[in-house]
PDB file of C-alpha atoms in Angstrom:
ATOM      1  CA  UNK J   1      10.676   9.309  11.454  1.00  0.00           C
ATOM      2  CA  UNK J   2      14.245   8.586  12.022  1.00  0.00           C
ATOM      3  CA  UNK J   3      16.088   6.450   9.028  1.00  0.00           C
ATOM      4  CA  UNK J   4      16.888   3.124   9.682  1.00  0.00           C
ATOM      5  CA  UNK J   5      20.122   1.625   8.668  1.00  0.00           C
ATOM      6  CA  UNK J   6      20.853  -1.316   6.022  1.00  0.00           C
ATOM      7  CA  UNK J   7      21.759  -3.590   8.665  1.00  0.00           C
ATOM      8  CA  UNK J   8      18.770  -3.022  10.566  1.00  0.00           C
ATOM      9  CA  UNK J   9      16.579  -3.595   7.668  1.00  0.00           C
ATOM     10  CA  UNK J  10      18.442  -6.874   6.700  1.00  0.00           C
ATOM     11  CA  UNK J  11      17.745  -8.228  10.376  1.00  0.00           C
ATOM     12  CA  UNK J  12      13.905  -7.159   9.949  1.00  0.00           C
ATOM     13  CA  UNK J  13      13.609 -10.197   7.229  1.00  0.00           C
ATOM     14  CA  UNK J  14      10.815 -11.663   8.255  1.00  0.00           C
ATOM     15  CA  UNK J  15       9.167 -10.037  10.990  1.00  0.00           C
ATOM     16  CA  UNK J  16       6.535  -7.293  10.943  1.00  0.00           C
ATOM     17  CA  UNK J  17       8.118  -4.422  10.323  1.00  0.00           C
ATOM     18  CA  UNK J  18       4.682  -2.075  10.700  1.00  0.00           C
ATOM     19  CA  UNK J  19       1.186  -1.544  11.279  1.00  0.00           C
ATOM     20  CA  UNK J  20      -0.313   1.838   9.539  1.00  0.00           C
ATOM     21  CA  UNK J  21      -3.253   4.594  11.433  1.00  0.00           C
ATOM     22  CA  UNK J  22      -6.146   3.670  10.403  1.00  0.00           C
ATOM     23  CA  UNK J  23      -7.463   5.290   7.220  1.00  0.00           C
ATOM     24  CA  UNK J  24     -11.320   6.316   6.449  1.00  0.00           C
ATOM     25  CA  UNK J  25     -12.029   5.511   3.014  1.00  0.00           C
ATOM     26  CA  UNK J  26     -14.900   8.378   1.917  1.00  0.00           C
ATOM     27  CA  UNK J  27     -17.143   8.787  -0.808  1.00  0.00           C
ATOM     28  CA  UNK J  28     -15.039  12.131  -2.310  1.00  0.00           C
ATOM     29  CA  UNK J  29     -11.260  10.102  -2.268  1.00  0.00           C
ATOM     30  CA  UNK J  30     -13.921   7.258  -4.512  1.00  0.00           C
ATOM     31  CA  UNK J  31     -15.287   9.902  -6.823  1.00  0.00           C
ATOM     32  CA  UNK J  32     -11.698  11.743  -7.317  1.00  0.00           C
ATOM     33  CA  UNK J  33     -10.387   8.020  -7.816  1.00  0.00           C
ATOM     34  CA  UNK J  34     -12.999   7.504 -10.633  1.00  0.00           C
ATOM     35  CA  UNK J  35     -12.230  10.956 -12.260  1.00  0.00           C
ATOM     36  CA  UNK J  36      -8.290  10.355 -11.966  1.00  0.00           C
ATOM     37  CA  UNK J  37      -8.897   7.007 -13.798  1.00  0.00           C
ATOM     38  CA  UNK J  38     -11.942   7.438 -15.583  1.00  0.00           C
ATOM     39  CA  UNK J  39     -13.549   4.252 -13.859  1.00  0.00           C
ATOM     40  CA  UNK J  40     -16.853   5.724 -12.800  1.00  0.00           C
ATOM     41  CA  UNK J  41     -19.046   2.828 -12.992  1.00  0.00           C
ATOM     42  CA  UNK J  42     -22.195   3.009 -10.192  1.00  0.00           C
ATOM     43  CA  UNK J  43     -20.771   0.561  -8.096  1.00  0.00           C
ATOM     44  CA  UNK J  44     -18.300   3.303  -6.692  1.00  0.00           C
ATOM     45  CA  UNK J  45     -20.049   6.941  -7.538  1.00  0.00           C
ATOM     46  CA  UNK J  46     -23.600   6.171  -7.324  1.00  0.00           C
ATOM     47  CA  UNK J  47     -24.726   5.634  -3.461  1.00  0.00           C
ATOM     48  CA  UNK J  48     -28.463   5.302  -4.402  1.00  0.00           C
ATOM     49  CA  UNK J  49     -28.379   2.589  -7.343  1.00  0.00           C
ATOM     50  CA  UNK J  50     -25.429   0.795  -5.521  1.00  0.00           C
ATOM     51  CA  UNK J  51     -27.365   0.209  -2.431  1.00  0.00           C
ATOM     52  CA  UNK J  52     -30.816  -0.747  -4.214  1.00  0.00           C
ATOM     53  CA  UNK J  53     -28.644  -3.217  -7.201  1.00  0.00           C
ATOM     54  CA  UNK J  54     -25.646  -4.320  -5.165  1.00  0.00           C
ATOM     55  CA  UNK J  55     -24.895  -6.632  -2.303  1.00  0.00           C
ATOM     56  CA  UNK J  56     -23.110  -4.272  -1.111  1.00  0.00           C
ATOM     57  CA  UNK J  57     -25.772  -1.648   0.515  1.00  0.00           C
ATOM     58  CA  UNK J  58     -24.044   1.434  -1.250  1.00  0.00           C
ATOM     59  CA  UNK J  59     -20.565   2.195  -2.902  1.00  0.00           C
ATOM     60  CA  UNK J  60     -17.589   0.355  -2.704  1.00  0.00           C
ATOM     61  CA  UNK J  61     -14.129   1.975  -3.505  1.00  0.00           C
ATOM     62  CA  UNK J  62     -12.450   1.013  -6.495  1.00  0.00           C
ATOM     63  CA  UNK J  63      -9.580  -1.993  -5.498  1.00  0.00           C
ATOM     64  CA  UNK J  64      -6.642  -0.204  -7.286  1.00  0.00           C
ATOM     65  CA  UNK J  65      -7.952   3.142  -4.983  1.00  0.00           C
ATOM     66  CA  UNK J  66      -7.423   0.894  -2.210  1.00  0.00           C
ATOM     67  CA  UNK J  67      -3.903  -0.440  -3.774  1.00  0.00           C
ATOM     68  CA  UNK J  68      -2.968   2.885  -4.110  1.00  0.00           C
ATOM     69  CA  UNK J  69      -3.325   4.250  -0.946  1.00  0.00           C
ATOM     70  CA  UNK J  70      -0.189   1.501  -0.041  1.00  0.00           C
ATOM     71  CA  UNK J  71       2.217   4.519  -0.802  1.00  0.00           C
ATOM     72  CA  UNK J  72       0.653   6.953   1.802  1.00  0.00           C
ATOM     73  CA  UNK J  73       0.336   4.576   4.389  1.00  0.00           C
ATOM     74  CA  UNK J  74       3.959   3.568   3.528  1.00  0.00           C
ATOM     75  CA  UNK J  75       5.206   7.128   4.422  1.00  0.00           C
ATOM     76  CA  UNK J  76       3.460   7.342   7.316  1.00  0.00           C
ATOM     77  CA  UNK J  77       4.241   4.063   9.229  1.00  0.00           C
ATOM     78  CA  UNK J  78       7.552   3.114   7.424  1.00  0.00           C
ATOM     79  CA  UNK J  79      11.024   4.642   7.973  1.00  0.00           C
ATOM     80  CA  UNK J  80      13.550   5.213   5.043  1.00  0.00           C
ATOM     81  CA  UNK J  81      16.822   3.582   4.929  1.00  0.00           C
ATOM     82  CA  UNK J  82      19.747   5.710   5.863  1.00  0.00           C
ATOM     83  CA  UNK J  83      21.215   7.760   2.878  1.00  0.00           C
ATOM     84  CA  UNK J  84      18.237   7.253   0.449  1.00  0.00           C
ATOM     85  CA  UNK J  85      17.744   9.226  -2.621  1.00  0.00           C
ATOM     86  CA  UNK J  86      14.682   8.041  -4.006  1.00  0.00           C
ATOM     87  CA  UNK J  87      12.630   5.228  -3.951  1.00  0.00           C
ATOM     88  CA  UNK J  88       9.766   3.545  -6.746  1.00  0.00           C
ATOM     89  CA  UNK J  89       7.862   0.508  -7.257  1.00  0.00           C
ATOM     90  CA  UNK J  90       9.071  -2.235  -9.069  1.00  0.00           C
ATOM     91  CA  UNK J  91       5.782  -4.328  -9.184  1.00  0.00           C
ATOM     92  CA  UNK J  92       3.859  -6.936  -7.023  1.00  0.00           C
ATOM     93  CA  UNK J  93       4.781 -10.619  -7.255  1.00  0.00           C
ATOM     94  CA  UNK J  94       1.045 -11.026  -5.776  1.00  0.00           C
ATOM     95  CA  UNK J  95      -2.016  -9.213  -5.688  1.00  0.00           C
ATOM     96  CA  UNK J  96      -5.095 -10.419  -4.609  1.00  0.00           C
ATOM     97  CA  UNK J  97      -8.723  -8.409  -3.843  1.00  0.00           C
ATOM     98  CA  UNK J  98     -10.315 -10.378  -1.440  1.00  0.00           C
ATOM     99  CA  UNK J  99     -13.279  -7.898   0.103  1.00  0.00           C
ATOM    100  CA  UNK J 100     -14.736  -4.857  -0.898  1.00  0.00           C
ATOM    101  CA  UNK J 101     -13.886  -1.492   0.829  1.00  0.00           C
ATOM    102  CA  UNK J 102     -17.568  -0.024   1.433  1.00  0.00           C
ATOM    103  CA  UNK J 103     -17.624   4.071   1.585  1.00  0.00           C
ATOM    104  CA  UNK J 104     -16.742   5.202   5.474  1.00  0.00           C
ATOM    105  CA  UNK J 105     -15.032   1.673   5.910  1.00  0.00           C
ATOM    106  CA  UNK J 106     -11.749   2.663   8.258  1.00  0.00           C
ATOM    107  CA  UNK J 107      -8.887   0.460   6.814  1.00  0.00           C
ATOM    108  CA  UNK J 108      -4.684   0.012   7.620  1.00  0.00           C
ATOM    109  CA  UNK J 109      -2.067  -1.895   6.583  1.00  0.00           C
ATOM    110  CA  UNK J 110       0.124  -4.539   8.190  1.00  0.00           C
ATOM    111  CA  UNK J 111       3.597  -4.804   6.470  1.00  0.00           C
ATOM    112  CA  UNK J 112       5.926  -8.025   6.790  1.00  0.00           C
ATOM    113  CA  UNK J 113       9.410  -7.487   5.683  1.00  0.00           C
ATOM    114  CA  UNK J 114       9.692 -10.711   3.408  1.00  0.00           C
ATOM    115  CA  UNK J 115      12.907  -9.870   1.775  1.00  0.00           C
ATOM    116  CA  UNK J 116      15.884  -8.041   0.727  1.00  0.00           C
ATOM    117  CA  UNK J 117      18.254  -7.889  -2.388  1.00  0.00           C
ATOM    118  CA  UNK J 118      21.134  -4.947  -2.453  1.00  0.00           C
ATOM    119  CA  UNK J 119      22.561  -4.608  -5.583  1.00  0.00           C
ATOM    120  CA  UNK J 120      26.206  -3.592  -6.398  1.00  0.00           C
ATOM    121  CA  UNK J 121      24.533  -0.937  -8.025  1.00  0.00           C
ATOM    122  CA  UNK J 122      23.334   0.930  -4.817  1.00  0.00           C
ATOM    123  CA  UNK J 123      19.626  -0.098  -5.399  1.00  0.00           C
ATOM    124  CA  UNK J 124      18.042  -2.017  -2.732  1.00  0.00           C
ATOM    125  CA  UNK J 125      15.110  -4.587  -3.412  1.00  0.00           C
ATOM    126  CA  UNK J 126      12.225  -4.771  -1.131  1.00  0.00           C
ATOM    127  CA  UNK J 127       9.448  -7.240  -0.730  1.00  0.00           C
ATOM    128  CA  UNK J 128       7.449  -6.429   1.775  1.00  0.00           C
ATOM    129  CA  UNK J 129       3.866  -8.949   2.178  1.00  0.00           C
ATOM    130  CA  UNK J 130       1.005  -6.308   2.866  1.00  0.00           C
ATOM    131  CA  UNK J 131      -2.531  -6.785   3.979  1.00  0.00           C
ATOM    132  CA  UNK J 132      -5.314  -4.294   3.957  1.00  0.00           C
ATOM    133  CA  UNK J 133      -7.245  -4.832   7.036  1.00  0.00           C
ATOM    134  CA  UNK J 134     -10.999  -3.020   7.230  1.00  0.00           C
ATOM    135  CA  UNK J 135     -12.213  -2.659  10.707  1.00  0.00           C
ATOM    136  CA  UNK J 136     -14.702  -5.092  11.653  1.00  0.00           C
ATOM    137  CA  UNK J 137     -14.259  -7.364   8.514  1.00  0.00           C
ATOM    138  CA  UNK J 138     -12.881 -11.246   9.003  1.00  0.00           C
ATOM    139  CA  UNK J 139     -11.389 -10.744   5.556  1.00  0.00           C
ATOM    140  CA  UNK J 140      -9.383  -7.978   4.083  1.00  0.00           C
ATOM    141  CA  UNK J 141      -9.368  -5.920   1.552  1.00  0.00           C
ATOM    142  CA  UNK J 142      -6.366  -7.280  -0.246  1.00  0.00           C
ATOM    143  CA  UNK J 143      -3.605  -8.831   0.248  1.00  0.00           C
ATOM    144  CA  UNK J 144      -0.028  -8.449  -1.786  1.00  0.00           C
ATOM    145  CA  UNK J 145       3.849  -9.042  -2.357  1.00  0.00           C
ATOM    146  CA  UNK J 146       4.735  -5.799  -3.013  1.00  0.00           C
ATOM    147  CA  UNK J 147       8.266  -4.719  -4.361  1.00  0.00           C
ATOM    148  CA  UNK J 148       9.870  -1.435  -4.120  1.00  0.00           C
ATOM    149  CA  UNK J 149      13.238   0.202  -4.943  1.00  0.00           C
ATOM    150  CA  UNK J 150      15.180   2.799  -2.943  1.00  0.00           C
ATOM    151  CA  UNK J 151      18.733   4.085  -4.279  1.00  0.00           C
ATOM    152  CA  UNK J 152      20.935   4.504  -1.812  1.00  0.00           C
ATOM    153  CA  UNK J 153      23.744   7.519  -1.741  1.00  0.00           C
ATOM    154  CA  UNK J 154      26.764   5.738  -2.191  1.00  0.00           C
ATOM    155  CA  UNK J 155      28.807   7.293   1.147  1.00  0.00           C
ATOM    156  CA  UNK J 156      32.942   8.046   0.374  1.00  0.00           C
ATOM    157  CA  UNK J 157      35.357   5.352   1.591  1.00  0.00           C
ATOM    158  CA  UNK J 158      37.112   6.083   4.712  1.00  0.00           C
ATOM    159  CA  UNK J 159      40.510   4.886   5.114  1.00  0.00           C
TER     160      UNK J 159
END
């Protein structure tokens, strides 16, 4: 994916800026989820006892898997600002889990460009409003402010 410049992304403000491939949410990403974080309650690893004790008629994946999964759908549907050198996450400003993501549930993210801060420092601040859509659901499976960082290379004055 070709980088995009600053200007560019300063005149996205606003405007969708990206829609990600649809992503199939399985029962192994779930189960390595709950050993990664140690969250294995039965509503996510048990297929059997979720579908007989929960509304849900089997597993569900664990919201912050869900969350997660923000930073590969990022890569794949977002292009980098010319002459980055890194970028993190600085937090969400919202976060809200709306519906469950239910094992073999296909789901994608829609990402709105809400804002932009450069710093004199050669950081640039991000918000970007993202929604989780699952296929075939009304509602989705969350829905976010989400702010990132991304250092840009300082590039030498030209006189």
């Amino acid at each position: 994916m070709e980088p995009i410049s600053l200007d560019t992304l300063l005149a996205s403000v606003g405007k969708e800026v990206g829609v990600s491939p649809w992503r199939t949410v399985t029962q192994r990403m779930i189960d390595q989820f709950a050993d990664a974080t140690d969250d294995h309650q039965f509503i996510h690893c048990d297929p059997e006892r979720a579908a007989r004790e929960t509304p849900f008629g089997g597993t569900i994946a664990h919201g912050f898997l869900s969350l997660s999964l923000l930073s590969a759908m990022t890569f794949e549907t977002m292009p980098p600002i010319e002459n980055t050198k890194m970028g993190v996450n600085h937090g969400f400003d919202t976060l809200r889990f709306l519906a469950p993501v239910k094992t073999g549930s296909r789901i994608r993210t829609h990402f709105v460009l809400a804002d932009v801060k450069v710093r004199p420092s050669g950081w640039v601040q991000t918000a970007h409003d993202v929604t989780i859509e699952i296929e075939g659901s009304k509602k989705p499976a969350l829905t976010a402010r989400w702010l990132t960082l991304t250092l840009i290379e300082r590039q030498p004055e030209t006189a």
